[in-house]
Short mmCIF file of C-alpha atoms and ligand atoms in Angstrom, two decimals:
data_model
loop_
_atom_site.label_atom_id
_atom_site.label_comp_id
_atom_site.label_asym_id
_atom_site.label_seq_id
_atom_site.Cartn_x
_atom_site.Cartn_y
_atom_site.Cartn_z
CA MET O 309 -72.79 23.22 -62.37
CA SER O 310 -75.42 25.61 -63.65
CA ILE O 311 -77.77 27.98 -61.73
CA ASP O 312 -81.38 26.71 -62.06
CA ARG O 313 -83.87 28.79 -64.03
CA ARG O 314 -85.76 30.24 -61.13
CA ARG O 315 -82.42 31.74 -59.65
CA PHE O 316 -81.55 33.17 -62.86
CA LEU O 317 -84.79 34.92 -63.51
CA LEU O 318 -84.65 36.11 -60.13
CA ALA O 319 -81.09 37.22 -60.55
CA ALA O 320 -81.64 38.73 -63.88
CA SER O 321 -84.63 40.81 -63.06
CA ALA O 322 -82.81 42.09 -59.73
CA LEU O 323 -80.37 43.52 -62.12
CA GLY O 324 -82.89 44.69 -64.64
CA VAL O 325 -81.45 42.99 -67.36
CA SER O 326 -83.64 40.96 -69.70
CA SER O 327 -83.35 37.23 -69.43
CA ALA O 328 -82.58 36.83 -72.84
CA LEU O 329 -79.22 38.91 -72.86
CA PRO O 330 -77.60 37.18 -69.77
CA GLY O 331 -74.50 39.48 -68.87
CA THR O 332 -74.19 41.49 -72.06
CA LEU O 333 -75.42 44.64 -70.58
CA LEU O 334 -72.78 44.25 -67.79
CA ALA O 335 -69.88 43.97 -70.11
CA ALA O 336 -69.42 47.58 -70.99
CA PRO O 337 -67.61 49.53 -68.31
CA ALA O 338 -69.87 52.31 -66.69
CA ARG O 339 -68.42 55.68 -66.90
CA ASN O 340 -66.01 56.37 -63.78
CA GLU O 341 -66.05 52.85 -62.69
CA LYS O 342 -63.12 51.95 -60.59
CA ARG O 343 -61.70 48.56 -61.22
CA VAL O 344 -60.04 46.76 -58.47
CA ASP O 345 -58.49 43.18 -58.95
CA LEU O 346 -58.89 40.98 -56.24
CA THR O 347 -57.30 37.62 -56.37
CA ALA O 348 -57.40 34.79 -53.88
CA SER O 349 -54.59 32.75 -53.48
CA ALA O 350 -52.39 30.81 -50.89
CA PHE O 351 -50.09 33.20 -49.06
CA ALA O 352 -47.41 33.11 -46.39
CA ALA O 353 -48.12 35.94 -43.71
CA ALA O 354 -45.88 37.07 -41.09
CA LEU O 355 -48.29 37.58 -38.23
CA ASP O 356 -45.96 38.16 -35.29
CA PRO O 357 -43.30 41.07 -35.49
CA THR O 358 -41.15 39.33 -33.09
CA THR O 359 -40.38 36.25 -35.04
CA PRO O 360 -39.75 35.31 -38.76
CA THR O 361 -41.64 32.28 -39.14
CA PRO O 362 -44.67 32.79 -41.79
CA THR O 363 -47.86 31.44 -41.58
CA GLY O 364 -49.58 29.68 -44.37
CA VAL O 365 -53.03 31.63 -44.89
CA TRP O 366 -55.40 32.02 -47.72
CA SER O 367 -55.68 35.66 -48.78
CA PHE O 368 -56.94 38.38 -51.25
CA ASN O 369 -54.04 39.98 -53.25
CA GLU O 370 -51.37 38.27 -51.13
CA GLN O 371 -52.16 40.47 -48.24
CA PHE O 372 -53.46 39.50 -44.83
CA PRO O 373 -55.75 40.58 -44.15
CA GLY O 374 -56.99 41.55 -47.76
CA PRO O 375 -56.54 45.24 -48.86
CA ALA O 376 -58.69 47.78 -46.85
CA LEU O 377 -60.44 48.97 -49.86
CA ARG O 378 -61.73 52.98 -49.73
CA PHE O 379 -64.58 54.29 -52.12
CA ARG O 380 -66.81 57.35 -51.95
CA ARG O 381 -70.58 56.99 -51.97
CA GLU O 382 -72.04 56.70 -55.35
CA ASP O 383 -68.61 55.23 -56.68
CA LYS O 384 -69.27 52.39 -59.25
CA VAL O 385 -66.80 49.62 -58.87
CA HIS O 386 -65.86 46.63 -60.85
CA PHE O 387 -64.22 44.04 -58.64
CA ALA O 388 -62.55 41.57 -61.08
CA PHE O 389 -62.16 38.55 -58.71
CA GLN O 390 -59.89 35.55 -59.71
CA ASN O 391 -60.13 32.57 -57.86
CA ASP O 392 -56.51 30.97 -57.44
CA LEU O 393 -57.49 28.94 -54.28
CA PRO O 394 -57.76 25.11 -54.59
CA GLN O 395 -61.40 25.18 -53.92
CA ASP O 396 -64.57 26.97 -55.30
CA SER O 397 -65.08 30.28 -53.94
CA ALA O 398 -66.90 33.61 -54.58
CA VAL O 399 -66.81 36.99 -52.91
CA HIS O 400 -69.65 38.52 -50.63
CA TRP O 401 -69.67 42.37 -49.76
CA HIS O 402 -70.95 42.28 -46.24
CA GLY O 403 -73.43 45.15 -45.74
CA ILE O 404 -73.45 46.62 -49.07
CA ARG O 405 -76.72 47.03 -50.73
CA VAL O 406 -75.88 45.31 -53.93
CA PRO O 407 -78.24 43.80 -56.55
CA ASN O 408 -78.83 40.36 -55.79
CA ALA O 409 -76.76 38.84 -58.60
CA MET O 410 -73.77 40.85 -57.27
CA ASP O 411 -74.21 39.29 -53.76
CA GLY O 412 -71.63 36.58 -54.07
CA VAL O 413 -73.48 33.50 -52.61
CA PRO O 414 -72.63 30.37 -54.61
CA HIS O 415 -75.42 28.23 -55.80
CA VAL O 416 -78.01 30.98 -54.66
CA THR O 417 -77.06 34.32 -56.43
CA GLN O 418 -74.13 32.91 -58.81
CA ASP O 419 -72.45 29.73 -59.85
CA PRO O 420 -69.50 29.04 -57.50
CA VAL O 421 -66.26 30.39 -59.25
CA ALA O 422 -64.23 26.98 -59.76
CA PRO O 423 -60.35 27.24 -59.16
CA GLY O 424 -58.74 29.12 -62.00
CA ASP O 425 -61.65 30.96 -63.04
CA ALA O 426 -62.63 34.47 -62.56
CA PHE O 427 -66.11 36.49 -62.01
CA ASP O 428 -66.89 40.10 -62.47
CA TYR O 429 -68.78 42.11 -59.98
CA ARG O 430 -70.15 45.39 -60.51
CA PHE O 431 -72.27 47.62 -58.34
CA GLU O 432 -72.62 51.27 -57.08
CA PHE O 433 -72.15 52.22 -53.48
CA LYS O 434 -75.58 53.55 -52.14
CA ASP O 435 -74.50 53.93 -48.50
CA SER O 436 -71.35 55.01 -46.83
CA GLY O 437 -69.91 53.46 -43.96
CA THR O 438 -67.84 50.39 -42.53
CA PHE O 439 -68.36 47.26 -44.52
CA TRP O 440 -66.11 44.05 -45.24
CA TYR O 441 -65.70 41.33 -47.74
CA HIS O 442 -65.24 37.58 -47.28
CA PRO O 443 -66.07 34.36 -49.55
CA HIS O 444 -69.55 32.89 -49.12
CA GLN O 445 -68.53 29.52 -50.38
CA SER O 446 -67.23 27.02 -47.41
CA SER O 447 -66.89 30.39 -44.96
CA PHE O 448 -66.45 28.39 -42.02
CA GLU O 449 -63.06 27.06 -43.63
CA GLN O 450 -62.23 30.06 -46.15
CA VAL O 451 -62.79 33.12 -43.78
CA PRO O 452 -60.79 31.69 -40.93
CA ARG O 453 -58.15 30.44 -43.30
CA GLY O 454 -57.45 34.42 -43.95
CA LEU O 455 -59.95 35.67 -46.66
CA TYR O 456 -61.47 38.89 -45.20
CA GLY O 457 -60.87 42.55 -45.64
CA ALA O 458 -62.34 45.92 -44.84
CA LEU O 459 -64.37 47.90 -47.25
CA ILE O 460 -65.02 51.71 -46.39
CA VAL O 461 -67.30 53.96 -48.23
CA GLU O 462 -66.72 57.13 -46.99
CA GLU O 463 -69.19 59.76 -46.08
CA ASP O 464 -69.81 62.83 -48.29
CA LYS O 465 -68.78 64.97 -45.25
CA PRO O 466 -67.23 62.68 -42.76
CA PRO O 467 -66.77 64.08 -39.23
CA VAL O 468 -63.26 66.03 -38.69
CA VAL O 469 -60.75 63.67 -37.43
CA ASP O 470 -57.05 63.71 -37.33
CA ARG O 471 -56.88 59.77 -37.93
CA ASP O 472 -59.09 57.38 -39.21
CA GLU O 473 -58.11 53.92 -38.34
CA VAL O 474 -59.57 50.45 -39.45
CA TRP O 475 -59.03 47.54 -37.06
CA VAL O 476 -60.08 43.95 -38.31
CA LEU O 477 -60.21 42.02 -35.44
CA SER O 478 -59.82 38.11 -35.94
CA ASP O 479 -58.38 35.27 -34.59
CA ILE O 480 -56.42 32.26 -35.62
CA LYS O 481 -55.76 28.69 -34.54
CA LEU O 482 -51.97 28.01 -34.70
CA ASP O 483 -49.94 24.76 -33.80
CA ASP O 484 -46.67 25.12 -32.05
CA GLN O 485 -44.89 25.44 -35.84
CA ARG O 486 -47.04 28.55 -35.90
CA GLN O 487 -48.98 26.97 -38.77
CA GLN O 488 -52.81 26.94 -39.09
CA VAL O 489 -54.57 23.87 -37.35
CA GLU O 490 -56.86 22.71 -40.31
CA ASP O 491 -59.51 21.32 -38.00
CA PHE O 492 -62.36 23.17 -39.76
CA GLY O 493 -65.95 21.73 -39.46
CA ARG O 494 -65.84 19.61 -36.59
CA ILE O 495 -69.36 18.85 -35.04
CA LEU O 496 -67.83 19.79 -31.56
CA ASP O 497 -67.47 23.37 -32.62
CA ILE O 498 -70.44 23.39 -34.87
CA ALA O 499 -72.81 22.30 -31.98
CA ASN O 500 -71.25 24.62 -29.53
CA GLU O 501 -70.00 28.16 -29.74
CA GLY O 502 -68.26 27.62 -33.00
CA ARG O 503 -64.50 27.11 -33.82
CA LEU O 504 -62.14 29.81 -31.88
CA GLY O 505 -58.42 30.39 -32.49
CA ASN O 506 -55.95 30.47 -30.01
CA GLN O 507 -54.26 33.66 -31.20
CA VAL O 508 -56.24 36.88 -31.44
CA LEU O 509 -55.34 39.31 -34.57
CA VAL O 510 -55.42 42.95 -35.19
CA ASN O 511 -55.20 43.64 -38.79
CA GLY O 512 -53.27 40.23 -39.11
CA GLN O 513 -50.80 40.90 -36.52
CA PHE O 514 -50.90 39.24 -32.98
CA ALA O 515 -52.99 41.15 -30.37
CA GLY O 516 -51.26 42.01 -27.07
CA SER O 517 -50.09 44.82 -24.88
CA GLY O 518 -47.00 44.80 -26.92
CA ARG O 519 -49.06 45.98 -29.84
CA LYS O 520 -48.47 49.60 -29.75
CA VAL O 521 -51.03 52.05 -31.34
CA ALA O 522 -49.07 55.38 -31.43
CA VAL O 523 -51.19 58.55 -31.05
CA ARG O 524 -50.42 62.18 -30.21
CA ALA O 525 -51.90 64.18 -27.40
CA GLY O 526 -54.96 65.99 -28.36
CA GLU O 527 -55.76 63.98 -31.47
CA ARG O 528 -59.43 62.89 -32.56
CA LEU O 529 -59.39 59.42 -33.61
CA ARG O 530 -61.98 57.55 -35.90
CA LEU O 531 -61.28 53.83 -35.04
CA ARG O 532 -63.54 51.65 -37.20
CA LEU O 533 -63.81 47.97 -35.68
CA VAL O 534 -64.76 44.99 -38.08
CA ASN O 535 -65.23 41.71 -36.40
CA ALA O 536 -63.98 39.03 -39.16
CA ALA O 537 -63.52 36.39 -36.66
CA SER O 538 -65.63 33.34 -37.58
CA ALA O 539 -66.88 32.72 -34.01
CA ARG O 540 -65.21 34.87 -31.50
CA PHE O 541 -67.06 38.05 -29.84
CA PHE O 542 -65.18 41.20 -28.84
CA ARG O 543 -65.98 43.59 -26.38
CA LEU O 544 -63.46 46.53 -26.40
CA ALA O 545 -62.66 48.91 -23.37
CA PHE O 546 -60.60 51.69 -23.67
CA GLU O 547 -58.56 52.52 -20.20
CA GLY O 548 -58.52 56.28 -19.18
CA HIS O 549 -60.74 57.20 -22.46
CA GLN O 550 -64.03 57.80 -23.28
CA ALA O 551 -64.83 56.43 -26.60
CA ARG O 552 -68.23 57.23 -28.57
CA VAL O 553 -70.42 55.36 -30.77
CA ILE O 554 -71.27 56.87 -34.17
CA ALA O 555 -72.17 53.92 -35.89
CA TYR O 556 -73.23 50.29 -36.03
CA ASP O 557 -72.63 48.09 -38.85
CA GLY O 558 -71.49 51.21 -40.94
CA GLN O 559 -74.82 53.07 -40.05
CA GLY O 560 -74.95 56.17 -38.27
CA THR O 561 -76.64 56.27 -34.90
CA THR O 562 -76.95 59.26 -32.41
CA PRO O 563 -73.45 59.51 -30.96
CA HIS O 564 -73.33 58.09 -27.48
CA THR O 565 -70.95 56.72 -24.95
CA LEU O 566 -69.29 53.12 -24.92
CA PRO O 567 -70.21 51.90 -21.81
CA ALA O 568 -67.50 51.13 -19.43
CA ASP O 569 -67.94 47.56 -19.69
CA GLY O 570 -67.91 47.76 -23.49
CA LEU O 571 -70.39 46.51 -26.01
CA PRO O 572 -70.25 43.07 -27.42
CA LEU O 573 -69.24 42.88 -31.19
CA GLY O 574 -70.28 39.54 -32.66
CA PRO O 575 -68.78 38.12 -35.81
CA GLY O 576 -69.59 40.07 -38.65
CA MET O 577 -70.40 43.31 -37.02
CA ARG O 578 -68.98 46.64 -37.10
CA VAL O 579 -68.81 49.69 -35.18
CA ASP O 580 -67.57 53.24 -35.30
CA LEU O 581 -65.94 54.94 -32.66
CA ILE O 582 -64.64 58.46 -31.93
CA ILE O 583 -61.89 58.69 -29.42
CA ASP O 584 -60.58 62.12 -28.08
CA CYS O 585 -57.05 61.24 -27.09
CA MET O 586 -56.62 63.43 -23.92
CA GLY O 587 -53.63 61.73 -22.18
CA LYS O 588 -50.30 63.18 -21.90
CA PRO O 589 -47.23 62.98 -24.04
CA GLY O 590 -45.53 59.79 -23.18
CA GLN O 591 -48.30 57.90 -21.36
CA ASN O 592 -49.49 54.39 -21.86
CA PHE O 593 -53.30 53.01 -21.87
CA ALA O 594 -54.73 49.65 -21.99
CA ILE O 595 -56.88 48.67 -24.85
CA ARG O 596 -58.86 45.82 -23.37
CA ASP O 597 -61.06 42.99 -24.78
CA LEU O 598 -63.23 42.31 -21.65
CA GLY O 599 -63.94 38.78 -23.16
CA ARG O 600 -66.87 36.85 -21.50
CA PRO O 601 -65.56 35.80 -17.89
CA PRO O 602 -65.18 33.31 -16.63
CA LEU O 603 -65.19 31.42 -19.89
CA ALA O 604 -63.35 33.89 -22.14
CA PRO O 605 -61.11 36.06 -19.50
CA ALA O 606 -60.31 39.72 -20.32
CA TYR O 607 -56.93 40.29 -21.99
CA ASP O 608 -54.90 43.11 -23.39
CA LEU O 609 -55.42 43.84 -27.33
CA GLY O 610 -52.92 46.63 -27.40
CA THR O 611 -51.61 49.84 -26.12
CA LEU O 612 -52.69 53.49 -26.94
CA ALA O 613 -48.94 54.88 -26.78
CA TYR O 614 -48.80 58.67 -26.56
CA GLY O 615 -45.70 59.99 -28.32
CA ASP O 616 -43.54 62.62 -27.04
CA GLU O 617 -44.57 65.60 -29.39
CA ARG O 618 -46.43 68.46 -27.65
CA PRO O 619 -50.35 68.30 -27.77
CA VAL O 620 -52.00 68.81 -31.13
CA ARG O 621 -54.58 70.76 -28.94
CA ASN O 622 -55.42 71.05 -25.35
CA LYS O 623 -59.13 70.75 -25.51
CA PRO O 624 -60.95 68.10 -27.43
CA LEU O 625 -62.34 69.15 -30.71
CA SER O 626 -65.77 70.39 -30.61
CA SER O 627 -66.75 69.89 -34.08
CA PRO O 628 -70.07 67.66 -34.62
CA ILE O 629 -69.52 63.59 -34.76
CA ALA O 630 -72.75 62.63 -35.78
CA LEU O 631 -72.97 60.91 -39.37
CA ALA O 632 -75.78 61.90 -41.80
CA PRO O 633 -77.95 59.03 -42.32
CA ASN O 634 -77.89 57.10 -45.35
CA ARG O 635 -81.22 56.70 -47.41
CA ILE O 636 -82.96 53.50 -45.94
CA ALA O 637 -86.68 53.02 -46.53
CA GLU O 638 -88.25 53.34 -43.07
CA PRO O 639 -90.67 50.12 -42.04
CA ASN O 640 -94.26 51.19 -41.60
CA LEU O 641 -94.61 49.40 -38.27
CA GLY O 642 -98.66 49.52 -38.21
CA LYS O 643 -98.73 47.84 -41.70
CA ALA O 644 -95.82 45.48 -41.33
CA SER O 645 -96.38 42.02 -41.87
CA GLN O 646 -95.16 40.05 -38.96
CA HIS O 647 -93.01 36.80 -38.96
CA VAL O 648 -91.53 34.47 -36.30
CA ILE O 649 -88.47 32.67 -36.95
CA MET O 650 -87.77 30.03 -34.28
CA PHE O 651 -83.99 28.97 -33.50
CA GLN O 652 -83.20 25.51 -31.93
CA GLY O 653 -80.76 22.98 -31.37
CA GLY O 654 -77.36 22.77 -30.54
CA MET O 655 -75.58 21.37 -27.24
CA ARG O 656 -77.53 21.77 -24.27
CA GLY O 657 -80.67 22.51 -26.14
CA GLN O 658 -83.86 21.06 -26.18
CA PRO O 659 -84.28 17.68 -27.76
CA VAL O 660 -86.09 19.04 -30.82
CA ILE O 661 -86.94 17.22 -34.13
CA GLY O 662 -85.77 19.15 -37.24
CA MET O 663 -86.50 18.51 -41.02
CA VAL O 664 -83.25 17.53 -42.99
CA ASP O 665 -83.37 16.74 -46.70
CA GLY O 666 -87.27 16.42 -46.37
CA LYS O 667 -87.21 14.20 -43.24
CA PRO O 668 -87.80 14.68 -39.69
CA SER O 669 -85.04 13.55 -37.33
CA ARG O 670 -84.18 14.00 -33.80
CA ILE O 671 -81.27 17.02 -33.45
CA GLN O 672 -78.92 14.20 -31.82
CA ASP O 673 -79.26 11.84 -34.76
CA ILE O 674 -78.80 14.87 -37.09
CA MET O 675 -75.51 15.83 -35.23
CA ALA O 676 -74.22 12.15 -35.56
CA LYS O 677 -75.07 11.49 -39.12
CA GLN O 678 -75.48 14.78 -40.92
CA GLY O 679 -72.94 17.17 -39.37
CA LEU O 680 -75.64 19.52 -38.60
CA ALA O 681 -76.61 20.89 -35.14
CA TRP O 682 -79.17 23.89 -35.57
CA THR O 683 -82.74 24.45 -36.97
CA MET O 684 -84.39 27.71 -38.19
CA ASN O 685 -88.11 27.07 -38.13
CA TYR O 686 -87.62 23.26 -37.76
CA HIS O 687 -85.33 23.07 -40.65
CA ALA O 688 -81.69 22.23 -40.67
CA GLN O 689 -80.03 23.12 -44.01
CA HIS O 690 -77.07 22.12 -45.74
CA GLU O 691 -74.80 24.68 -47.19
CA HIS O 692 -76.02 26.57 -50.06
CA ALA O 693 -75.89 23.78 -52.59
CA LEU O 694 -78.97 22.03 -51.25
CA MET O 695 -81.17 24.67 -49.87
CA HIS O 696 -84.87 24.45 -49.65
CA GLU O 697 -87.39 26.75 -50.59
CA PRO O 698 -87.07 30.58 -48.77
CA PHE O 699 -88.47 30.90 -45.28
CA LEU O 700 -90.19 33.83 -46.38
CA HIS O 701 -91.87 35.38 -49.62
CA LEU O 702 -92.29 39.05 -49.33
CA LYS O 703 -93.64 41.74 -51.69
CA LYS O 704 -91.09 44.33 -52.94
CA GLY O 705 -91.53 47.46 -50.66
CA GLU O 706 -93.44 45.48 -47.92
CA SER O 707 -92.40 46.49 -44.27
CA VAL O 708 -91.83 43.37 -42.41
CA ILE O 709 -91.59 42.46 -38.49
CA LEU O 710 -89.41 39.51 -37.97
CA ARG O 711 -89.68 37.94 -34.23
CA MET O 712 -86.54 35.95 -34.03
CA ILE O 713 -86.88 33.53 -31.04
CA ASN O 714 -83.48 31.88 -29.80
CA ASP O 715 -84.57 28.65 -28.21
CA THR O 716 -80.83 27.63 -27.53
CA ALA O 717 -78.10 28.20 -25.14
CA PHE O 718 -76.01 30.19 -27.33
CA ASP O 719 -75.40 33.65 -28.72
CA HIS O 720 -76.10 33.84 -32.46
CA PRO O 721 -75.30 37.22 -34.42
CA MET O 722 -78.08 37.13 -37.18
CA HIS O 723 -77.22 38.55 -40.60
CA LEU O 724 -79.60 39.29 -43.38
CA HIS O 725 -78.17 40.18 -46.76
CA GLY O 726 -79.33 43.31 -49.22
CA HIS O 727 -81.06 45.05 -46.32
CA PHE O 728 -80.79 46.93 -43.15
CA PHE O 729 -83.29 46.24 -40.25
CA ARG O 730 -84.02 48.40 -37.19
CA VAL O 731 -83.58 46.41 -34.01
CA LEU O 732 -86.87 47.23 -32.44
CA ALA O 733 -86.82 45.13 -28.95
CA VAL O 734 -85.27 42.58 -27.09
CA ASN O 735 -87.37 40.26 -24.99
CA GLY O 736 -90.25 42.52 -25.72
CA LYS O 737 -88.69 45.52 -24.08
CA ALA O 738 -88.53 48.51 -26.49
CA ASN O 739 -84.97 49.31 -27.70
CA PRO O 740 -84.76 53.12 -27.58
CA ARG O 741 -82.19 53.63 -29.84
CA ARG O 742 -83.62 51.58 -32.55
CA GLU O 743 -80.47 51.43 -34.42
CA TRP O 744 -79.98 50.31 -38.18
CA ARG O 745 -77.94 46.94 -38.35
CA ASP O 746 -77.21 44.16 -40.88
CA THR O 747 -76.13 41.61 -37.80
CA ALA O 748 -77.92 41.41 -34.55
CA ILE O 749 -77.09 39.25 -31.69
CA MET O 750 -79.68 37.11 -30.30
CA GLY O 751 -78.57 36.12 -26.63
CA PRO O 752 -79.47 32.75 -25.32
CA ARG O 753 -82.95 32.41 -24.97
CA GLN O 754 -83.57 35.73 -26.03
CA THR O 755 -86.38 37.16 -28.53
CA VAL O 756 -85.20 40.04 -30.75
CA ASP O 757 -87.57 42.02 -32.88
CA VAL O 758 -86.32 43.70 -36.10
CA ALA O 759 -88.09 45.68 -38.85
CA PHE O 760 -87.28 46.40 -42.39
CA VAL O 761 -88.46 47.31 -45.77
CA ALA O 762 -88.10 44.34 -48.27
CA ASP O 763 -87.17 46.67 -51.07
CA ASN O 764 -84.07 44.67 -52.62
CA PRO O 765 -85.37 42.06 -54.92
CA GLY O 766 -84.01 38.66 -55.02
CA GLU O 767 -83.12 35.51 -52.96
CA TRP O 768 -81.28 36.95 -49.92
CA MET O 769 -79.36 34.96 -47.12
CA TYR O 770 -80.51 35.03 -43.48
CA HIS O 771 -77.92 33.26 -41.48
CA CYS O 772 -76.06 33.18 -38.37
CA HIS O 773 -72.41 34.78 -38.64
CA ILE O 774 -70.88 32.39 -36.20
CA LEU O 775 -69.84 30.45 -39.46
CA ASP O 776 -69.63 27.09 -38.00
CA HIS O 777 -73.58 27.52 -36.90
CA ALA O 778 -74.38 28.59 -40.48
CA ALA O 779 -72.46 25.41 -41.77
CA GLY O 780 -74.35 23.64 -39.32
CA GLY O 781 -77.85 24.53 -40.45
CA MET O 782 -78.52 27.89 -39.10
CA MET O 783 -78.88 29.46 -42.49
CA GLY O 784 -81.89 29.87 -45.11
CA THR O 785 -82.98 32.54 -47.63
CA ILE O 786 -85.59 35.17 -47.58
CA ALA O 787 -87.27 35.73 -51.03
CA VAL O 788 -88.00 39.71 -52.00
CA GLU O 789 -90.39 39.08 -55.22
CU1 C2O Q 1850 -70.74 38.27 -43.79
CU2 C2O Q 1850 -73.78 36.15 -45.27
O1 C2O Q 1850 -72.29 37.00 -44.50
CU1 CU Q 1851 -75.14 31.10 -34.17
#
């Protein structure tokens, strides 16, 4: 299968290479380029320290989750991806502002990587922050099978902490033999809240109060939370501790206290927290996921377990925790073009009509016949291969306000590739923090306004990060030309 000419030109121009020389300029390794080999394959992972039964997963480099990769800002990297899966695949670098041709979206930015084949990703890290990587091919199946990992780009001057930890939060659906239930892509999940696992995982290990996170009294901890689950939301709270938020989706924000009832972290989203561990030696504190009662009850995700050593210090560190901002172009709201994207469909939604394959159909019929359940601006899209024209054609450098109207009964964490946007308002009410994000939650029947500068040329995915919703039509692209 080959990329069509239009896509090829778009990809080539994004890289600044002449279309007459496909790839040749990419062949020479850049100076100081770091090579990382990433191989996707089947693997047997031990998820529960209390039982020896391994679970079959798909993983990167026979690690589950994939290796937590760490870089510095301005590092150049060469990811040599090898696909040893029984399916096509590719790797997407979630939140990294890469040239379009390196974005890892099969049929949109590159050809799918066939089983046994390889693909070279080369780019430079412009932004520091907490990011992650995962396939964008059949992601409703490949991600929950286990293909995800954290990708950290360190700040030039990170805040002083005693420990910097990454928690990749996810879940897995296991049968009583502790093997994965392979019921991916059911319309029941697609048209509702997505496919949930029955076991929550933290860094690939069973969550629960038995999962001890060892800390020492007086320590300052930086916790990077990555939600790699395909449909589950997390809302963490730390008993007896004040956690402060310093970044959303890797981008620094004015430090502020995590509310006692937590902050929802939707699929794809990240948050960086600073926790001063001011408990006493020997004490234990619950780390709770407050869930979404009554549907999803609260449970213990782990325990902050203080060691017996004497405190590192008796007062919390007073050094600053704010992150220096990355260089992201500020949208000019006065001159911004404005666009509306309407989201419809799903169970308990209006009986809407959507365009599928160029034909108008009732959403109930689409669900029954095409396995699709959602529309964006009245179109339901099949996974990448058959995508229609981009929703929007933006000029490079244009400031844009997107008004996203959620006319459905469900939450949708909406993700845009290649850019960060400011969250301006929810239901018309100004958001005082105006944080940068690459993924923003639209609550049921909510309207969310975001703004960004379309400064990264190419055709970019714009989709719900509940991966079953994306597979069920809630995806499309935005072209920057
Ligand atoms: Cu995390 Cu379009 O991806
Ligand atoms: Cu959704």
